[in-house]
Each structure stands twice: as C-alpha cells, then as structure tokens.
Amino acid sequence: MTVTSATTATPTTQNIGALGQSQLNASYDTFMKLLTAQIKNQDPLSPMDSTQFTQQLVQMTGVQQQLYSNDLLKQLVSNTGTGMSDAVSVIGREVTAASDKAIVTNGEAKWSYNLGKTAASVKIEVLDSNGKTVAVSSPTNVAAGDQTFTWNGTDLGGVQRPDGGEFRLRITPVDSGGATITSKVFQRGIVTSVEQVDGQPVLSLGNARVPWSAVTSVRQPA
C-alpha cells in the first residue's frame, strides 16, 4: 500500500496580511454592533462602565495600526528589491543614461550623442511616438566625442509641438567613404526626482525621464 504524505500549504505573507485585515474589519463591525446594543439597552439607573469598551477600542485600533505598519514594511522591502533606494540616493547627482528619448520642455528638447570618430556628415532626425520623422538637422560640428543637440520643438510643417510630448533622436553619421560611423545617443543631467513606474524606478533629469536600469555613470555635479 502506498502512503501519500500530507502537504500543508503555507500561506504567503501577503495572504496573511489580507486575512488579518479582513478578520479585523469583521471583528470591528461586530464589536460596534454589540457596543451600540449595550448602550441602547443599558439600565439608566446603573449605566455601564465606559472604561472597559474604551480599552477594547484602543486595543483594536492598535492591531489595525500594526497591520498598516506591516503593509508599509512590505512596500519598503519591495522598493528596496527593485533598486528604489539606490535610485533615490542619486538625487542631486549628475547621471548619464543610455536613452534616446526626451520631453519637450519650455519649447525645446535636448539630447547628447557620441561619435566614435570624426564624421564627414551627420544626419539627425527627431521621431515622434509612432516613429515618424518630424524634424531633420545636419550639424556642422562633426568631430569625434560627445556632442549635444537641441531641438526647438518646431516640426517639418512649421508647427510648434507642445510641452510634454516625448520624442526620440536618431543620428546617422558617415565618413568620407559613405560608411556608417559608430555612435550612441544618451541623456545626461542632474537627477531631480525618482518615481516608481510599473515596479521599476524612473529618474527625472532635465527634460528626460530615464529608467534606473539605463544609467551608465553617476558623478557629483561640477
């Protein structure tokens, strides 16, 4: 005869917390109903002692606060696990992040890019959220190294794009023989705030929002 061992399911911390909150709410409702009934039916010549039910209220409130504290603690642990605490530590510092996105702010959007070597020409395109080219530029500075590009927010049709719109930058540098040169687009700026989006930290720097995972360097601002 084969004997199958009994398996006991261990509830998760989240389930225990939810169960405790549910039981507390039910107990609190029951307590208030009993208290109301006692007050309605008490002997006017010998009223009930208020000290006893006041102590019970204090105890139930204490349990409720403990459950809330547990929820906050779980949230804190979750944030730490996603790197939120590390991301918050860079507020006020200058970071560089691999990102080709920028947000139009005060009528303009800014990017940085790097050329692997001096180019013969560089074509810069600003793309909207659908990947459509809305602006084109050909900078005169084609030297190797880090460069910056600022778009005035005016598209090919002469329309000023409103603040808040997010756009991407695409660069195509070529040498004198027409071969494409290695390049990369990035964002660099002072971190002003950190928020959690879809469980991941996102940094705000200048007119860009970049994920914490895209950060490649951090330094004290000059």
PDB file of C-alpha atoms in Angstrom:
ATOM      1  CA  MET A   1       0.000   0.000   0.000  1.00  0.00           C
ATOM      2  CA  THR A   2       1.359   3.408  -0.953  1.00  0.00           C
ATOM      3  CA  VAL A   3       1.126   6.120   1.652  1.00  0.00           C
ATOM      4  CA  THR A   4       0.960   9.676   0.400  1.00  0.00           C
ATOM      5  CA  SER A   5       2.353  12.268   2.747  1.00  0.00           C
ATOM      6  CA  ALA A   6       0.075  15.135   3.659  1.00  0.00           C
ATOM      7  CA  THR A   7       1.166  18.516   2.377  1.00  0.00           C
ATOM      8  CA  THR A   8       0.381  21.614   4.344  1.00  0.00           C
ATOM      9  CA  ALA A   9       0.122  24.781   2.306  1.00  0.00           C
ATOM     10  CA  THR A  10       1.986  27.665   3.870  1.00  0.00           C
ATOM     11  CA  PRO A  11       0.173  30.959   3.322  1.00  0.00           C
ATOM     12  CA  THR A  12       2.236  33.800   1.933  1.00  0.00           C
ATOM     13  CA  THR A  13       2.896  36.956   3.892  1.00  0.00           C
ATOM     14  CA  GLN A  14       0.574  38.862   1.600  1.00  0.00           C
ATOM     15  CA  ASN A  15      -2.288  36.394   2.214  1.00  0.00           C
ATOM     16  CA  ILE A  16      -1.732  36.517   5.979  1.00  0.00           C
ATOM     17  CA  GLY A  17      -1.872  40.305   5.935  1.00  0.00           C
ATOM     18  CA  ALA A  18      -5.041  40.360   3.854  1.00  0.00           C
ATOM     19  CA  LEU A  19      -6.652  37.725   6.080  1.00  0.00           C
ATOM     20  CA  GLY A  20      -5.725  39.639   9.209  1.00  0.00           C
ATOM     21  CA  GLN A  21      -7.194  42.866   7.839  1.00  0.00           C
ATOM     22  CA  SER A  22     -10.388  41.070   6.822  1.00  0.00           C
ATOM     23  CA  GLN A  23     -10.795  39.467  10.243  1.00  0.00           C
ATOM     24  CA  LEU A  24     -10.071  42.761  11.967  1.00  0.00           C
ATOM     25  CA  ASN A  25     -12.734  44.560   9.910  1.00  0.00           C
ATOM     26  CA  ALA A  26     -15.288  41.849  10.714  1.00  0.00           C
ATOM     27  CA  SER A  27     -14.403  41.922  14.426  1.00  0.00           C
ATOM     28  CA  TYR A  28     -14.578  45.714  14.496  1.00  0.00           C
ATOM     29  CA  ASP A  29     -18.040  45.711  12.886  1.00  0.00           C
ATOM     30  CA  THR A  30     -19.259  43.067  15.353  1.00  0.00           C
ATOM     31  CA  PHE A  31     -17.800  44.983  18.284  1.00  0.00           C
ATOM     32  CA  MET A  32     -19.506  48.220  17.248  1.00  0.00           C
ATOM     33  CA  LYS A  33     -22.852  46.443  16.847  1.00  0.00           C
ATOM     34  CA  LEU A  34     -22.574  44.873  20.314  1.00  0.00           C
ATOM     35  CA  LEU A  35     -21.474  48.176  21.827  1.00  0.00           C
ATOM     36  CA  THR A  36     -24.394  50.023  20.234  1.00  0.00           C
ATOM     37  CA  ALA A  37     -26.818  47.372  21.519  1.00  0.00           C
ATOM     38  CA  GLN A  38     -25.358  47.586  25.029  1.00  0.00           C
ATOM     39  CA  ILE A  39     -25.674  51.369  25.103  1.00  0.00           C
ATOM     40  CA  LYS A  40     -29.285  51.236  23.854  1.00  0.00           C
ATOM     41  CA  ASN A  41     -30.317  48.592  26.406  1.00  0.00           C
ATOM     42  CA  GLN A  42     -28.315  49.687  29.443  1.00  0.00           C
ATOM     43  CA  ASP A  43     -30.043  50.446  32.747  1.00  0.00           C
ATOM     44  CA  PRO A  44     -30.382  54.240  33.037  1.00  0.00           C
ATOM     45  CA  LEU A  45     -30.054  53.918  36.840  1.00  0.00           C
ATOM     46  CA  SER A  46     -26.878  51.850  36.514  1.00  0.00           C
ATOM     47  CA  PRO A  47     -25.072  52.843  33.293  1.00  0.00           C
ATOM     48  CA  MET A  48     -22.289  50.610  32.006  1.00  0.00           C
ATOM     49  CA  ASP A  49     -18.659  51.447  32.708  1.00  0.00           C
ATOM     50  CA  SER A  50     -17.201  53.277  29.693  1.00  0.00           C
ATOM     51  CA  THR A  51     -13.629  52.352  30.640  1.00  0.00           C
ATOM     52  CA  GLN A  52     -13.990  48.765  29.518  1.00  0.00           C
ATOM     53  CA  PHE A  53     -15.202  49.356  25.968  1.00  0.00           C
ATOM     54  CA  THR A  54     -12.792  52.305  25.608  1.00  0.00           C
ATOM     55  CA  GLN A  55      -9.891  49.930  26.315  1.00  0.00           C
ATOM     56  CA  GLN A  56     -11.250  47.494  23.728  1.00  0.00           C
ATOM     57  CA  LEU A  57     -11.422  50.270  21.143  1.00  0.00           C
ATOM     58  CA  VAL A  58      -7.809  51.220  21.889  1.00  0.00           C
ATOM     59  CA  GLN A  59      -6.705  47.592  21.534  1.00  0.00           C
ATOM     60  CA  MET A  60      -8.456  47.146  18.201  1.00  0.00           C
ATOM     61  CA  THR A  61      -7.011  50.406  16.926  1.00  0.00           C
ATOM     62  CA  GLY A  62      -3.537  49.195  17.929  1.00  0.00           C
ATOM     63  CA  VAL A  63      -3.963  45.960  15.990  1.00  0.00           C
ATOM     64  CA  GLN A  64      -5.182  47.911  12.967  1.00  0.00           C
ATOM     65  CA  GLN A  65      -2.164  50.214  13.087  1.00  0.00           C
ATOM     66  CA  GLN A  66       0.146  47.199  13.300  1.00  0.00           C
ATOM     67  CA  LEU A  67      -1.396  45.715  10.155  1.00  0.00           C
ATOM     68  CA  TYR A  68      -0.953  49.021   8.350  1.00  0.00           C
ATOM     69  CA  SER A  69       2.678  49.133   9.501  1.00  0.00           C
ATOM     70  CA  ASN A  70       3.204  45.632   8.128  1.00  0.00           C
ATOM     71  CA  ASP A  71       1.814  46.729   4.752  1.00  0.00           C
ATOM     72  CA  LEU A  72       4.176  49.723   4.685  1.00  0.00           C
ATOM     73  CA  LEU A  73       7.099  47.485   5.614  1.00  0.00           C
ATOM     74  CA  LYS A  74       6.280  45.094   2.766  1.00  0.00           C
ATOM     75  CA  GLN A  75       6.150  48.048   0.365  1.00  0.00           C
ATOM     76  CA  LEU A  76       9.520  49.278   1.619  1.00  0.00           C
ATOM     77  CA  VAL A  77      11.082  45.837   1.148  1.00  0.00           C
ATOM     78  CA  SER A  78       9.594  45.649  -2.345  1.00  0.00           C
ATOM     79  CA  ASN A  79      11.023  49.066  -3.252  1.00  0.00           C
ATOM     80  CA  THR A  80      14.437  48.064  -1.966  1.00  0.00           C
ATOM     81  CA  GLY A  81      14.364  44.916  -4.066  1.00  0.00           C
ATOM     82  CA  THR A  82      13.698  46.897  -7.264  1.00  0.00           C
ATOM     83  CA  GLY A  83      16.571  49.314  -6.613  1.00  0.00           C
ATOM     84  CA  MET A  84      14.340  52.187  -5.469  1.00  0.00           C
ATOM     85  CA  SER A  85      16.560  53.015  -2.504  1.00  0.00           C
ATOM     86  CA  ASP A  86      19.663  53.082  -4.742  1.00  0.00           C
ATOM     87  CA  ALA A  87      17.889  55.282  -7.286  1.00  0.00           C
ATOM     88  CA  VAL A  88      16.805  57.777  -4.612  1.00  0.00           C
ATOM     89  CA  SER A  89      20.427  58.079  -3.465  1.00  0.00           C
ATOM     90  CA  VAL A  90      21.439  59.737  -6.779  1.00  0.00           C
ATOM     91  CA  ILE A  91      19.028  62.684  -6.472  1.00  0.00           C
ATOM     92  CA  GLY A  92      21.100  65.844  -6.926  1.00  0.00           C
ATOM     93  CA  ARG A  93      23.853  63.999  -8.797  1.00  0.00           C
ATOM     94  CA  GLU A  94      24.690  64.046 -12.479  1.00  0.00           C
ATOM     95  CA  VAL A  95      23.911  60.805 -14.284  1.00  0.00           C
ATOM     96  CA  THR A  96      24.443  59.542 -17.792  1.00  0.00           C
ATOM     97  CA  ALA A  97      21.835  57.130 -19.157  1.00  0.00           C
ATOM     98  CA  ALA A  98      21.560  55.235 -22.429  1.00  0.00           C
ATOM     99  CA  SER A  99      18.322  56.755 -23.691  1.00  0.00           C
ATOM    100  CA  ASP A 100      17.277  58.350 -26.975  1.00  0.00           C
ATOM    101  CA  LYS A 101      14.105  59.909 -25.537  1.00  0.00           C
ATOM    102  CA  ALA A 102      13.490  63.491 -24.452  1.00  0.00           C
ATOM    103  CA  ILE A 103      10.435  65.514 -23.477  1.00  0.00           C
ATOM    104  CA  VAL A 104       9.668  68.927 -24.940  1.00  0.00           C
ATOM    105  CA  THR A 105      10.118  71.366 -22.053  1.00  0.00           C
ATOM    106  CA  ASN A 106       9.804  75.140 -22.387  1.00  0.00           C
ATOM    107  CA  GLY A 107       9.562  74.731 -26.156  1.00  0.00           C
ATOM    108  CA  GLU A 108      12.626  72.555 -26.703  1.00  0.00           C
ATOM    109  CA  ALA A 109      14.096  69.092 -26.267  1.00  0.00           C
ATOM    110  CA  LYS A 110      17.745  68.172 -25.701  1.00  0.00           C
ATOM    111  CA  TRP A 111      19.892  65.117 -26.325  1.00  0.00           C
ATOM    112  CA  SER A 112      23.547  64.161 -26.151  1.00  0.00           C
ATOM    113  CA  TYR A 113      25.310  61.816 -28.545  1.00  0.00           C
ATOM    114  CA  ASN A 114      28.758  60.400 -29.130  1.00  0.00           C
ATOM    115  CA  LEU A 115      30.626  59.887 -32.404  1.00  0.00           C
ATOM    116  CA  GLY A 116      33.179  57.105 -32.496  1.00  0.00           C
ATOM    117  CA  LYS A 117      35.351  59.175 -34.861  1.00  0.00           C
ATOM    118  CA  THR A 118      35.174  62.376 -36.845  1.00  0.00           C
ATOM    119  CA  ALA A 119      32.480  62.167 -39.498  1.00  0.00           C
ATOM    120  CA  ALA A 120      32.147  63.663 -42.935  1.00  0.00           C
ATOM    121  CA  SER A 121      28.484  64.399 -42.245  1.00  0.00           C
ATOM    122  CA  VAL A 122      25.846  63.688 -39.607  1.00  0.00           C
ATOM    123  CA  LYS A 123      22.114  63.438 -40.186  1.00  0.00           C
ATOM    124  CA  ILE A 124      19.923  63.997 -37.136  1.00  0.00           C
ATOM    125  CA  GLU A 125      16.245  63.036 -37.084  1.00  0.00           C
ATOM    126  CA  VAL A 126      13.649  63.689 -34.386  1.00  0.00           C
ATOM    127  CA  LEU A 127      10.986  60.981 -34.283  1.00  0.00           C
ATOM    128  CA  ASP A 128       7.546  61.035 -32.701  1.00  0.00           C
ATOM    129  CA  SER A 129       5.949  58.201 -30.718  1.00  0.00           C
ATOM    130  CA  ASN A 130       4.904  56.496 -33.984  1.00  0.00           C
ATOM    131  CA  GLY A 131       8.442  56.556 -35.361  1.00  0.00           C
ATOM    132  CA  LYS A 132       7.608  59.286 -37.881  1.00  0.00           C
ATOM    133  CA  THR A 133      10.323  61.848 -38.640  1.00  0.00           C
ATOM    134  CA  VAL A 134       9.129  65.281 -37.521  1.00  0.00           C
ATOM    135  CA  ALA A 135      12.408  67.238 -37.780  1.00  0.00           C
ATOM    136  CA  VAL A 136      15.753  66.878 -39.566  1.00  0.00           C
ATOM    137  CA  SER A 137      19.071  68.613 -38.934  1.00  0.00           C
ATOM    138  CA  SER A 138      22.665  68.470 -40.194  1.00  0.00           C
ATOM    139  CA  PRO A 139      25.078  69.785 -37.538  1.00  0.00           C
ATOM    140  CA  THR A 140      28.324  71.445 -38.602  1.00  0.00           C
ATOM    141  CA  ASN A 141      30.272  70.047 -35.641  1.00  0.00           C
ATOM    142  CA  VAL A 142      31.120  66.506 -36.731  1.00  0.00           C
ATOM    143  CA  ALA A 143      34.176  65.946 -34.507  1.00  0.00           C
ATOM    144  CA  ALA A 144      34.641  62.687 -32.612  1.00  0.00           C
ATOM    145  CA  GLY A 145      33.448  62.565 -28.993  1.00  0.00           C
ATOM    146  CA  ASP A 146      30.418  63.840 -27.108  1.00  0.00           C
ATOM    147  CA  GLN A 147      28.097  66.371 -28.746  1.00  0.00           C
ATOM    148  CA  THR A 148      24.752  67.907 -27.844  1.00  0.00           C
ATOM    149  CA  PHE A 149      21.673  68.648 -29.914  1.00  0.00           C
ATOM    150  CA  THR A 150      18.775  70.935 -29.039  1.00  0.00           C
ATOM    151  CA  TRP A 151      15.540  70.850 -30.995  1.00  0.00           C
ATOM    152  CA  ASN A 152      13.377  73.977 -30.891  1.00  0.00           C
ATOM    153  CA  GLY A 153      10.179  71.929 -30.992  1.00  0.00           C
ATOM    154  CA  THR A 154       9.157  73.062 -34.479  1.00  0.00           C
ATOM    155  CA  ASP A 155       8.299  70.183 -36.823  1.00  0.00           C
ATOM    156  CA  LEU A 156       8.717  69.920 -40.604  1.00  0.00           C
ATOM    157  CA  GLY A 157       5.318  71.556 -41.102  1.00  0.00           C
ATOM    158  CA  GLY A 158       6.304  74.595 -39.058  1.00  0.00           C
ATOM    159  CA  VAL A 159       4.083  73.589 -36.134  1.00  0.00           C
ATOM    160  CA  GLN A 160       5.400  74.126 -32.608  1.00  0.00           C
ATOM    161  CA  ARG A 161       4.999  70.889 -30.690  1.00  0.00           C
ATOM    162  CA  PRO A 162       3.519  71.451 -27.197  1.00  0.00           C
ATOM    163  CA  ASP A 163       5.395  70.865 -23.963  1.00  0.00           C
ATOM    164  CA  GLY A 164       5.097  67.382 -22.539  1.00  0.00           C
ATOM    165  CA  GLY A 165       5.476  65.474 -25.804  1.00  0.00           C
ATOM    166  CA  GLU A 166       8.131  62.749 -25.826  1.00  0.00           C
ATOM    167  CA  PHE A 167      10.359  62.298 -28.862  1.00  0.00           C
ATOM    168  CA  ARG A 168      13.304  60.126 -29.898  1.00  0.00           C
ATOM    169  CA  LEU A 169      16.554  61.079 -31.584  1.00  0.00           C
ATOM    170  CA  ARG A 170      18.170  59.130 -34.409  1.00  0.00           C
ATOM    171  CA  ILE A 171      21.603  60.011 -35.754  1.00  0.00           C
ATOM    172  CA  THR A 172      23.297  58.722 -38.907  1.00  0.00           C
ATOM    173  CA  PRO A 173      26.979  59.718 -39.098  1.00  0.00           C
ATOM    174  CA  VAL A 174      29.054  58.659 -42.133  1.00  0.00           C
ATOM    175  CA  ASP A 175      32.701  59.014 -43.077  1.00  0.00           C
ATOM    176  CA  SER A 176      34.130  60.335 -46.341  1.00  0.00           C
ATOM    177  CA  GLY A 177      33.619  56.941 -47.962  1.00  0.00           C
ATOM    178  CA  GLY A 178      29.939  56.811 -47.017  1.00  0.00           C
ATOM    179  CA  ALA A 179      30.391  54.159 -44.328  1.00  0.00           C
ATOM    180  CA  THR A 180      28.357  54.493 -41.124  1.00  0.00           C
ATOM    181  CA  ILE A 181      30.318  55.541 -38.036  1.00  0.00           C
ATOM    182  CA  THR A 182      29.716  54.038 -34.605  1.00  0.00           C
ATOM    183  CA  SER A 183      27.544  56.346 -32.493  1.00  0.00           C
ATOM    184  CA  LYS A 184      25.231  56.358 -29.494  1.00  0.00           C
ATOM    185  CA  VAL A 185      22.557  58.669 -28.092  1.00  0.00           C
ATOM    186  CA  PHE A 186      22.265  59.318 -24.371  1.00  0.00           C
ATOM    187  CA  GLN A 187      20.890  61.665 -21.750  1.00  0.00           C
ATOM    188  CA  ARG A 188      22.958  63.464 -19.152  1.00  0.00           C
ATOM    189  CA  GLY A 189      21.707  65.722 -16.384  1.00  0.00           C
ATOM    190  CA  ILE A 190      21.042  66.316 -12.696  1.00  0.00           C
ATOM    191  CA  VAL A 191      18.509  63.949 -11.139  1.00  0.00           C
ATOM    192  CA  THR A 192      15.644  65.981  -9.674  1.00  0.00           C
ATOM    193  CA  SER A 193      13.237  63.212  -8.662  1.00  0.00           C
ATOM    194  CA  VAL A 194      12.613  59.465  -8.677  1.00  0.00           C
ATOM    195  CA  GLU A 195       9.303  57.662  -9.120  1.00  0.00           C
ATOM    196  CA  GLN A 196       8.234  54.057  -9.463  1.00  0.00           C
ATOM    197  CA  VAL A 197       6.650  53.102 -12.789  1.00  0.00           C
ATOM    198  CA  ASP A 198       5.466  49.531 -13.363  1.00  0.00           C
ATOM    199  CA  GLY A 199       7.564  48.398 -10.423  1.00  0.00           C
ATOM    200  CA  GLN A 200      10.779  49.987 -11.682  1.00  0.00           C
ATOM    201  CA  PRO A 201      12.491  53.265 -10.622  1.00  0.00           C
ATOM    202  CA  VAL A 202      12.429  56.070 -13.198  1.00  0.00           C
ATOM    203  CA  LEU A 203      14.665  59.143 -12.855  1.00  0.00           C
ATOM    204  CA  SER A 204      13.778  62.670 -13.927  1.00  0.00           C
ATOM    205  CA  LEU A 205      16.693  64.727 -15.217  1.00  0.00           C
ATOM    206  CA  GLY A 206      16.257  67.928 -17.172  1.00  0.00           C
ATOM    207  CA  ASN A 207      13.762  67.270 -19.954  1.00  0.00           C
ATOM    208  CA  ALA A 208      14.110  63.485 -19.852  1.00  0.00           C
ATOM    209  CA  ARG A 209      12.816  60.535 -17.849  1.00  0.00           C
ATOM    210  CA  VAL A 210      15.085  57.502 -17.879  1.00  0.00           C
ATOM    211  CA  PRO A 211      14.812  54.072 -16.222  1.00  0.00           C
ATOM    212  CA  TRP A 212      17.266  53.334 -13.430  1.00  0.00           C
ATOM    213  CA  SER A 213      18.472  50.301 -15.402  1.00  0.00           C
ATOM    214  CA  ALA A 214      19.646  52.605 -18.231  1.00  0.00           C
ATOM    215  CA  VAL A 215      22.070  54.595 -16.028  1.00  0.00           C
ATOM    216  CA  THR A 216      25.683  54.083 -17.087  1.00  0.00           C
ATOM    217  CA  SER A 217      27.504  56.547 -14.822  1.00  0.00           C
ATOM    218  CA  VAL A 218      26.925  58.750 -11.767  1.00  0.00           C
ATOM    219  CA  ARG A 219      29.069  61.641 -10.558  1.00  0.00           C
ATOM    220  CA  GLN A 220      28.948  64.722  -8.410  1.00  0.00           C
ATOM    221  CA  PRO A 221      27.984  67.770 -10.498  1.00  0.00           C
ATOM    222  CA  ALA A 222      30.762  70.218 -11.230  1.00  0.00           C
TER     223      ALA A 222
END
